[in-house]
CSV table of C-alpha atoms in Angstrom, one decimal:
chain,number,residue,atom,x,y,z
Q,445,MET,CA,84.3,157.8,56.4
Q,446,ARG,CA,84.8,154.1,57.4
Q,447,TYR,CA,81.5,152.8,58.6
Q,448,VAL,CA,77.9,153.8,57.7
Q,449,SER,CA,74.5,152.5,59.0
Q,450,VAL,CA,71.7,152.5,56.4
Q,451,VAL,CA,68.2,152.4,57.7
Q,452,GLY,CA,65.9,150.8,55.2
Q,453,GLY,CA,66.3,147.9,52.8
Q,454,GLY,CA,64.3,149.2,49.9
Q,455,ILE,CA,65.9,150.3,46.6
Q,456,ALA,CA,67.2,153.6,48.1
Q,457,GLY,CA,68.9,151.9,51.0
Q,458,LEU,CA,70.3,148.9,49.0
Q,459,LEU,CA,71.7,151.2,46.3
Q,460,THR,CA,73.3,153.5,48.9
Q,461,ALA,CA,74.9,150.5,50.5
Q,462,TRP,CA,76.2,149.4,47.1
Q,463,ALA,CA,77.5,152.9,46.2
Q,464,LEU,CA,79.3,153.1,49.6
Q,465,SER,CA,80.7,149.6,49.5
Q,466,ARG,CA,82.2,150.3,46.1
Q,467,ARG,CA,84.2,153.0,47.8
Q,468,GLY,CA,85.5,150.7,50.5
Q,469,VAL,CA,83.1,151.9,53.2
Q,470,ARG,CA,81.8,149.3,55.6
Q,471,VAL,CA,78.0,149.3,55.6
Q,472,THR,CA,75.3,147.7,57.8
Q,473,VAL,CA,71.7,147.8,56.4
Q,474,PHE,CA,68.9,147.7,59.0
Q,475,GLU,CA,65.5,146.6,57.7
Q,476,GLN,CA,62.2,146.2,59.7
Q,477,GLY,CA,61.2,143.2,57.5
Q,478,PRO,CA,62.8,140.5,55.4
Q,479,LEU,CA,65.3,141.3,52.7
Q,480,PRO,CA,64.0,142.1,50.2
Q,481,ASN,CA,60.9,143.3,51.9
Q,482,PRO,CA,57.7,142.8,49.7
Q,483,HIS,CA,56.0,145.6,51.7
Q,484,CYS,CA,58.6,148.2,51.0
Q,485,SER,CA,57.8,151.1,48.8
Q,486,SER,CA,60.0,150.0,45.9
Q,487,PHE,CA,59.3,146.3,45.7
Q,488,ASP,CA,57.2,145.3,42.7
Q,489,GLU,CA,57.2,143.4,39.4
Q,490,HIS,CA,58.1,146.3,37.2
Q,491,ARG,CA,58.6,150.1,37.0
Q,492,ILE,CA,58.9,152.5,34.1
Q,493,ILE,CA,62.2,154.2,33.3
Q,494,ARG,CA,62.2,157.1,30.9
Q,495,HIS,CA,63.8,160.3,29.7
Q,496,ALA,CA,60.5,162.1,29.0
Q,497,TYR,CA,59.6,164.2,32.0
Q,498,GLY,CA,57.0,166.7,30.9
Q,499,ALA,CA,56.9,169.8,33.2
Q,500,MET,CA,60.0,168.6,35.2
Q,501,PRO,CA,62.7,168.8,32.6
Q,502,ALA,CA,65.4,169.1,35.2
Q,503,TYR,CA,64.8,165.5,36.2
Q,504,ALA,CA,65.0,164.5,32.5
Q,505,ARG,CA,68.6,165.9,32.6
Q,506,LEU,CA,69.4,163.5,35.4
Q,507,MET,CA,68.3,160.5,33.5
Q,508,PRO,CA,71.4,159.8,31.3
Q,509,GLY,CA,73.5,159.6,34.5
Q,510,ALA,CA,70.9,157.3,36.1
Q,511,PHE,CA,71.0,155.0,33.0
Q,512,SER,CA,74.8,154.8,33.3
Q,513,LEU,CA,74.6,153.9,36.9
Q,514,TRP,CA,72.1,151.2,36.3
Q,515,ASP,CA,74.5,149.7,33.7
Q,516,ARG,CA,77.3,149.8,36.3
Q,517,LEU,CA,75.0,148.0,38.8
Q,518,TRP,CA,74.2,145.2,36.3
Q,519,GLY,CA,77.9,144.4,36.1
Q,520,ASP,CA,78.1,144.0,39.9
Q,521,ILE,CA,74.9,141.9,40.5
Q,522,PHE,CA,74.4,139.8,37.4
Q,523,PRO,CA,76.7,137.3,35.6
Q,524,ALA,CA,78.3,138.6,32.5
Q,525,GLY,CA,75.8,138.7,29.6
Q,526,GLN,CA,72.9,137.8,31.8
Q,527,GLN,CA,71.4,141.2,32.8
Q,528,ARG,CA,67.8,140.7,33.8
Q,529,GLY,CA,67.0,144.1,35.5
Q,530,TYR,CA,66.0,146.2,32.5
Q,531,LEU,CA,64.2,145.7,29.2
Q,532,GLU,CA,64.1,148.5,26.6
Q,533,THR,CA,60.6,148.7,25.4
Q,534,GLY,CA,60.1,152.3,24.5
Q,535,LEU,CA,57.3,154.4,26.0
Q,536,THR,CA,54.2,155.5,24.2
Q,537,TYR,CA,52.2,158.6,25.4
Q,538,VAL,CA,48.5,158.7,24.5
Q,539,LEU,CA,47.3,162.3,24.8
Q,540,ARG,CA,43.8,163.7,25.1
Q,541,GLY,CA,44.3,167.5,24.7
Q,542,ASP,CA,47.5,169.2,25.8
Q,543,ASN,CA,48.5,171.9,28.2
Q,544,GLY,CA,52.0,172.5,26.8
Q,545,TRP,CA,53.2,169.1,27.9
Q,546,TYR,CA,54.2,168.1,24.4
Q,547,ASP,CA,56.4,171.1,23.6
Q,548,ILE,CA,58.3,171.0,26.9
Q,549,THR,CA,58.8,167.3,26.6
Q,550,ALA,CA,60.0,167.5,23.0
Q,551,GLN,CA,62.4,170.3,23.9
Q,552,SER,CA,64.0,168.2,26.7
Q,553,LEU,CA,64.2,165.1,24.5
Q,554,ASP,CA,65.9,167.1,21.7
Q,555,GLU,CA,68.3,168.4,24.2
Q,556,LEU,CA,69.2,164.9,25.3
Q,557,GLY,CA,69.3,163.4,21.8
Q,558,VAL,CA,66.5,160.9,22.6
Q,559,ALA,CA,64.4,159.8,19.6
Q,560,TYR,CA,60.6,160.4,19.6
Q,561,GLY,CA,57.9,160.7,17.0
Q,562,ASP,CA,54.1,160.9,16.4
Q,563,VAL,CA,52.0,158.0,15.3
Q,564,PRO,CA,49.4,159.1,12.7
Q,565,LEU,CA,46.0,158.9,14.4
Q,566,ASP,CA,44.6,156.7,11.6
Q,567,ALA,CA,47.5,154.2,12.2
Q,568,VAL,CA,46.9,153.9,15.9
Q,569,PRO,CA,44.2,151.2,15.9
Q,570,GLY,CA,46.4,148.9,13.9
Q,571,ARG,CA,49.6,149.5,15.9
Q,572,TYR,CA,47.8,149.6,19.3
Q,573,PRO,CA,44.7,147.4,19.0
Q,574,MET,CA,44.2,147.5,22.8
Q,575,LEU,CA,43.6,151.3,22.9
Q,576,ASN,CA,40.3,153.0,23.1
Q,577,CYS,CA,40.9,155.8,20.6
Q,578,ASP,CA,37.9,158.0,21.5
Q,579,GLY,CA,39.1,161.5,22.2
Q,580,VAL,CA,42.7,160.8,21.5
Q,581,THR,CA,44.4,163.8,20.0
Q,582,ARG,CA,48.0,162.6,19.8
Q,583,VAL,CA,50.1,159.5,20.2
Q,584,VAL,CA,53.8,159.9,20.7
Q,585,GLU,CA,56.4,157.1,20.8
Q,586,THR,CA,59.6,157.8,22.7
Q,587,GLY,CA,62.9,156.0,22.9
Q,588,GLY,CA,65.3,156.0,25.8
Q,589,ALA,CA,62.7,154.2,27.9
Q,590,GLY,CA,61.6,150.8,29.1
Q,591,VAL,CA,60.9,148.6,32.1
Q,592,LEU,CA,62.9,148.0,35.3
Q,593,PHE,CA,62.2,144.8,37.2
Q,594,PRO,CA,62.4,145.7,41.0
Q,595,SER,CA,61.8,142.3,42.4
Q,596,ILE,CA,64.6,140.9,40.3
Q,597,ILE,CA,67.0,143.8,41.0
Q,598,MET,CA,66.4,143.9,44.7
Q,599,THR,CA,66.8,140.2,45.1
Q,600,ALA,CA,70.0,140.2,43.2
Q,601,LEU,CA,71.3,143.1,45.2
Q,602,VAL,CA,70.6,141.3,48.5
Q,603,ALA,CA,72.4,138.3,47.1
Q,604,ALA,CA,75.4,140.3,45.9
Q,605,LEU,CA,76.0,142.9,48.6
Q,606,PRO,CA,77.4,140.5,51.3
Q,607,GLY,CA,80.2,139.7,48.8
Q,608,MET,CA,81.0,143.4,48.8
Q,609,GLY,CA,81.2,143.5,52.6
Q,610,VAL,CA,77.7,144.7,53.4
Q,611,GLN,CA,76.1,143.3,56.5
Q,612,PHE,CA,72.3,143.0,57.0
Q,613,VAL,CA,70.2,143.2,60.1
Q,614,PRO,CA,66.7,142.1,58.8
Q,615,SER,CA,63.4,141.9,60.7
Q,616,CYS,CA,64.5,144.4,63.4
Q,617,LYS,CA,62.5,147.0,65.3
Q,618,ILE,CA,64.1,150.4,64.6
Q,619,SER,CA,62.9,152.6,67.3
Q,620,ALA,CA,65.1,155.7,67.0
Q,621,VAL,CA,67.9,157.4,65.1
Q,622,ASN,CA,70.1,159.9,66.8
Q,623,ALA,CA,71.0,162.2,63.9
Q,624,ASP,CA,73.7,164.0,65.7
Q,625,ALA,CA,75.4,161.0,67.2
Q,626,GLY,CA,75.2,158.7,64.2
Q,627,GLU,CA,73.3,156.1,66.2
Q,628,VAL,CA,70.6,153.7,65.3
Q,629,VAL,CA,68.5,151.9,68.0
Q,630,ALA,CA,67.4,148.5,66.7
Q,631,ASN,CA,65.8,145.8,68.8
Q,632,GLY,CA,66.6,148.0,71.8
Q,633,GLU,CA,70.4,148.0,71.1
Q,634,ARG,CA,72.4,151.1,70.1
Q,635,HIS,CA,74.5,150.9,67.0
Q,636,ARG,CA,77.0,153.7,66.5
Q,637,ALA,CA,78.6,154.5,63.1
Q,638,ASP,CA,80.5,157.3,61.5
Q,639,ALA,CA,77.2,158.3,59.7
Q,640,VAL,CA,73.7,157.1,59.2
Q,641,VAL,CA,71.6,157.2,56.1
Q,642,VAL,CA,67.8,157.0,56.7
Q,643,ALA,CA,66.1,155.6,53.6
Q,644,ALA,CA,63.0,154.3,55.3
Q,645,GLY,CA,60.4,154.8,52.5
Q,646,ALA,CA,56.9,155.4,53.6
Q,647,TRP,CA,58.0,155.1,57.3
Q,648,VAL,CA,60.6,157.9,57.0
Q,649,ASP,CA,58.7,160.5,59.0
Q,650,ARG,CA,58.6,158.2,62.0
Q,651,LEU,CA,62.4,158.3,62.2
Q,652,VAL,CA,62.9,161.9,61.0
Q,653,PRO,CA,60.0,163.8,62.6
Q,654,ALA,CA,61.0,167.0,60.7
Q,655,LEU,CA,59.6,165.4,57.6
Q,656,LYS,CA,56.1,164.8,59.1
Q,657,GLY,CA,53.6,166.6,56.8
Q,658,ILE,CA,56.3,167.1,54.2
Q,659,ALA,CA,57.0,163.6,53.0
Q,660,VAL,CA,53.5,162.2,53.3
Q,661,PRO,CA,52.7,158.5,53.2
Q,662,SER,CA,50.3,157.8,50.3
Q,663,ARG,CA,48.3,154.6,49.8
Q,664,GLN,CA,48.3,153.8,46.1
Q,665,ALA,CA,46.6,151.1,44.1
Q,666,VAL,CA,47.4,149.0,41.0
Q,667,VAL,CA,45.8,146.1,39.3
Q,668,TYR,CA,47.4,143.2,37.5
Q,669,LEU,CA,45.5,141.9,34.5
Q,670,ALA,CA,45.3,139.1,32.0
Q,671,PRO,CA,44.4,140.4,28.6
Q,672,PRO,CA,41.8,138.7,26.3
Q,673,SER,CA,43.4,136.0,24.2
Q,674,ASP,CA,43.1,137.9,20.9
Q,675,LEU,CA,45.1,140.8,22.4
Q,676,ALA,CA,47.7,138.7,24.2
Q,677,SER,CA,50.2,138.8,21.3
Q,678,ALA,CA,49.9,142.6,20.9
Q,679,TRP,CA,50.5,143.0,24.6
Q,680,ALA,CA,53.5,140.6,24.6
Q,681,THR,CA,55.4,143.1,22.3
Q,682,ALA,CA,53.9,146.3,23.6
Q,683,PRO,CA,55.8,149.3,25.0
Q,684,ALA,CA,55.1,150.9,28.4
Q,685,ILE,CA,52.1,153.2,27.9
Q,686,ILE,CA,51.2,156.4,29.7
Q,687,THR,CA,47.9,158.2,29.1
Q,688,ARG,CA,47.6,161.9,29.8
Q,689,ASP,CA,44.1,163.4,29.7
Q,690,PHE,CA,44.3,167.1,30.0
Q,691,SER,CA,40.5,167.5,29.8
Q,692,GLY,CA,40.3,165.9,33.3
Q,693,ASP,CA,38.0,163.0,32.5
Q,694,ILE,CA,40.6,160.3,32.8
Q,695,GLY,CA,43.7,161.9,34.4
Q,696,SER,CA,47.0,160.1,34.0
Q,697,THR,CA,47.4,156.3,33.9
Q,698,TYR,CA,50.4,154.2,33.4
Q,699,THR,CA,50.7,150.6,32.0
Q,700,LEU,CA,53.5,148.1,32.3
Q,701,PRO,CA,53.3,145.4,29.6
Q,702,PRO,CA,53.6,141.7,30.4
Q,703,ARG,CA,57.2,141.3,29.5
Q,704,GLN,CA,60.0,139.0,30.8
Q,705,GLY,CA,57.6,136.8,32.8
Q,706,MET,CA,55.8,139.7,34.6
Q,707,ARG,CA,52.1,140.5,34.5
Q,708,LEU,CA,50.3,143.3,32.8
Q,709,LYS,CA,50.0,146.1,35.3
Q,710,VAL,CA,48.0,149.4,35.3
Q,711,GLY,CA,47.9,152.2,37.8
Q,712,ASP,CA,47.2,156.0,38.0
Q,713,HIS,CA,49.2,159.0,39.0
Q,714,LEU,CA,46.7,160.3,41.6
Q,715,PHE,CA,48.1,160.5,45.1
Q,716,SER,CA,45.8,159.6,47.9
Q,717,ARG,CA,48.1,161.3,50.6
Q,718,ARG,CA,46.5,159.1,53.2
Q,719,GLY,CA,46.9,155.8,55.0
Q,720,ASP,CA,49.2,153.9,57.4
Q,721,PRO,CA,52.1,152.1,55.7
Q,722,ASP,CA,51.6,149.3,58.3
Q,723,ASP,CA,48.2,148.5,56.7
Q,724,ASP,CA,47.7,145.5,54.5
Q,725,ARG,CA,48.5,145.6,50.8
Q,726,VAL,CA,45.1,144.5,49.4
Q,727,ALA,CA,43.5,147.3,47.4
Q,728,ARG,CA,40.0,148.1,48.5
Q,729,SER,CA,37.2,149.5,46.3
Q,730,GLU,CA,37.8,153.1,47.5
Q,731,ASP,CA,41.5,152.7,46.5
Q,732,LEU,CA,40.5,151.8,43.0
Q,733,GLU,CA,37.5,154.1,42.4
Q,734,VAL,CA,39.3,156.5,40.0
Q,735,LEU,CA,41.3,153.9,38.2
Q,736,SER,CA,38.3,151.6,37.7
Q,737,ALA,CA,36.4,154.5,36.1
Q,738,ALA,CA,39.4,155.4,33.9
Q,739,LEU,CA,40.4,152.0,32.4
Q,740,PRO,CA,37.4,151.4,30.2
Q,741,LEU,CA,38.1,154.9,28.6
Q,742,VAL,CA,41.8,153.9,28.1
Q,743,TYR,CA,41.5,150.4,26.8
Q,744,ARG,CA,39.0,149.0,24.3
Q,745,ASP,CA,36.7,146.3,25.6
Q,746,PHE,CA,38.2,146.5,29.0
Q,747,GLU,CA,35.4,144.3,30.5
Q,748,ARG,CA,37.1,141.4,28.7
Q,749,TYR,CA,40.2,141.6,30.8
Q,750,THR,CA,40.6,139.5,33.9
Q,751,VAL,CA,41.7,141.2,37.1
Q,752,LEU,CA,44.4,138.9,38.6
Q,753,GLU,CA,45.2,141.0,41.6
Q,754,ARG,CA,44.3,144.3,43.2
Q,755,ARG,CA,47.2,145.6,45.2
Q,756,ALA,CA,47.9,148.5,47.4
Q,757,CYS,CA,51.4,150.0,48.0
Q,758,PHE,CA,52.7,152.9,50.0
Q,759,TYR,CA,55.2,155.6,49.2
Q,760,THR,CA,55.9,159.1,50.2
Q,761,VAL,CA,54.7,162.2,48.3
Q,762,THR,CA,55.9,165.8,48.6
Q,763,GLU,CA,53.7,168.7,47.6
Q,764,ASP,CA,55.8,169.5,44.5
Q,765,GLU,CA,56.7,165.9,43.8
Q,766,ARG,CA,60.4,166.6,44.2
Q,767,PHE,CA,62.9,164.6,46.2
Q,768,ILE,CA,64.3,165.2,49.7
Q,769,VAL,CA,67.9,164.2,49.9
Q,770,ARG,CA,69.8,166.2,52.6
Q,771,PRO,CA,71.8,166.1,55.8
Q,772,THR,CA,69.8,166.1,59.0
Q,773,GLY,CA,71.8,166.5,62.2
Q,774,ASP,CA,75.6,166.3,62.4
Q,775,ARG,CA,76.0,162.7,61.2
Q,776,THR,CA,72.9,161.7,59.3
Q,777,TRP,CA,71.4,161.9,55.8
Q,778,VAL,CA,67.8,161.4,54.9
Q,779,VAL,CA,66.8,160.1,51.5
Q,780,SER,CA,63.1,160.4,50.6
Q,781,ALA,CA,63.2,160.3,46.8
Q,782,CYS,CA,59.8,159.0,45.7
Q,783,SER,CA,56.6,160.9,44.8
Q,784,GLY,CA,55.9,158.1,42.2
Q,785,HIS,CA,59.0,158.6,40.2
Q,786,GLY,CA,61.9,157.7,42.4
Q,787,PHE,CA,62.9,154.2,41.4
Q,788,LYS,CA,64.3,155.1,38.1
Q,789,LEU,CA,66.6,157.8,39.7
Q,790,ALA,CA,67.5,155.8,42.8
Q,791,PRO,CA,71.1,155.0,41.7
Q,792,ALA,CA,71.7,158.7,41.1
Q,793,MET,CA,70.5,159.7,44.5
Q,794,ALA,CA,72.5,156.9,46.2
Q,795,GLU,CA,75.6,157.9,44.3
Q,796,ALA,CA,75.3,161.5,45.4
Q,797,VAL,CA,74.9,160.6,49.0
Q,798,ALA,CA,77.9,158.2,48.8
Q,799,GLN,CA,80.0,161.0,47.2
Q,800,ALA,CA,79.0,163.4,49.9
Q,801,LEU,CA,79.9,161.0,52.7
Q,802,THR,CA,83.3,160.2,51.2
Q,803,GLY,CA,84.2,163.8,50.5
Q,804,GLU,CA,84.0,163.5,46.7
Q,805,ARG,CA,81.2,166.0,46.4
Q,806,ASP,CA,80.2,169.1,48.4
Q,807,ALA,CA,77.1,168.2,50.4
Q,808,ALA,CA,75.8,171.7,50.3
Q,809,GLY,CA,74.5,171.5,46.7
Q,810,ILE,CA,73.0,168.0,46.8
Q,811,SER,CA,69.6,169.0,48.2
Q,812,ALA,CA,68.9,171.5,45.5
Q,813,TRP,CA,70.3,169.1,42.8
Q,814,ALA,CA,67.9,166.4,44.0
Q,815,ALA,CA,64.9,168.8,44.0
Q,816,PRO,CA,65.6,171.0,41.0
Q,817,ALA,CA,63.3,173.9,40.2
């Protein structure tokens, strides 16, 4: 394998280019927008990375390898001692009820040797003064977790990859991929390679029609906030927070703290499974209906927070929230690893595809490995 075309300049495409270029493969990345593209599925201020995975413990087992690959990446894209892509903050789960989530999570964390522990409920208001504790039945602090900073990571990747031999074709119209020929049609011109990797995010089903109705574009919404001044210091040292309401009143929300110059961000884990990824990125009232109802139940005195921005984003969702990483045609791979938890595992997926393309790993088992039962 000497030359690979990568379609898509989000985190999956950029990391695939990185993994291949480290093996001496010549790579061209085709991207429909600028690089990095602020409209791509993976571009944002911050994302959670964690070992705790609830009912999907097989993904938890992939996390140690993913952490190791992130560490390898830092050495390639940041000056020595100046890693800015990850901050270990820990992750706190705020539970209302339980459906077996705690036991299966504790079992997988024990298996991985990751520390965790309960916060006594009477100690929660002092340790987490921002929380609304009504109905809270358990608070669990977990290690092996923190915050990734996608905008920093992707910008650094775009800056570093040309020095590794990667070529970019930004702002191009990608009209077709011939999966059997290893051919990409961009701006009306045909580009032939030994292989193609399609990592097109929310647009993937337009280039790989077999994924239509399987990897479904989903319009999601988040809000960026300024906390009230008396809670600013608590938020400045806060971990990432996930709430799980098994009674069904709140659902699942996630919160990224305002660390390393980023804003406080909250979102929910309810997939819309609708929308056109070419649409704007301003969240509308219907996008935020569930989240807006949940936040006053999650955070005390939420009316005192200032909403700085309401933002929509798009990513793909599969029915079982598992990844699609597999060959399609004779000379093409498709990488659709998202469903709201793909960024943290992106280097592991990229490494697997690079290994398959260079003959280091049997391609036959990768699809099942990326979508474990």
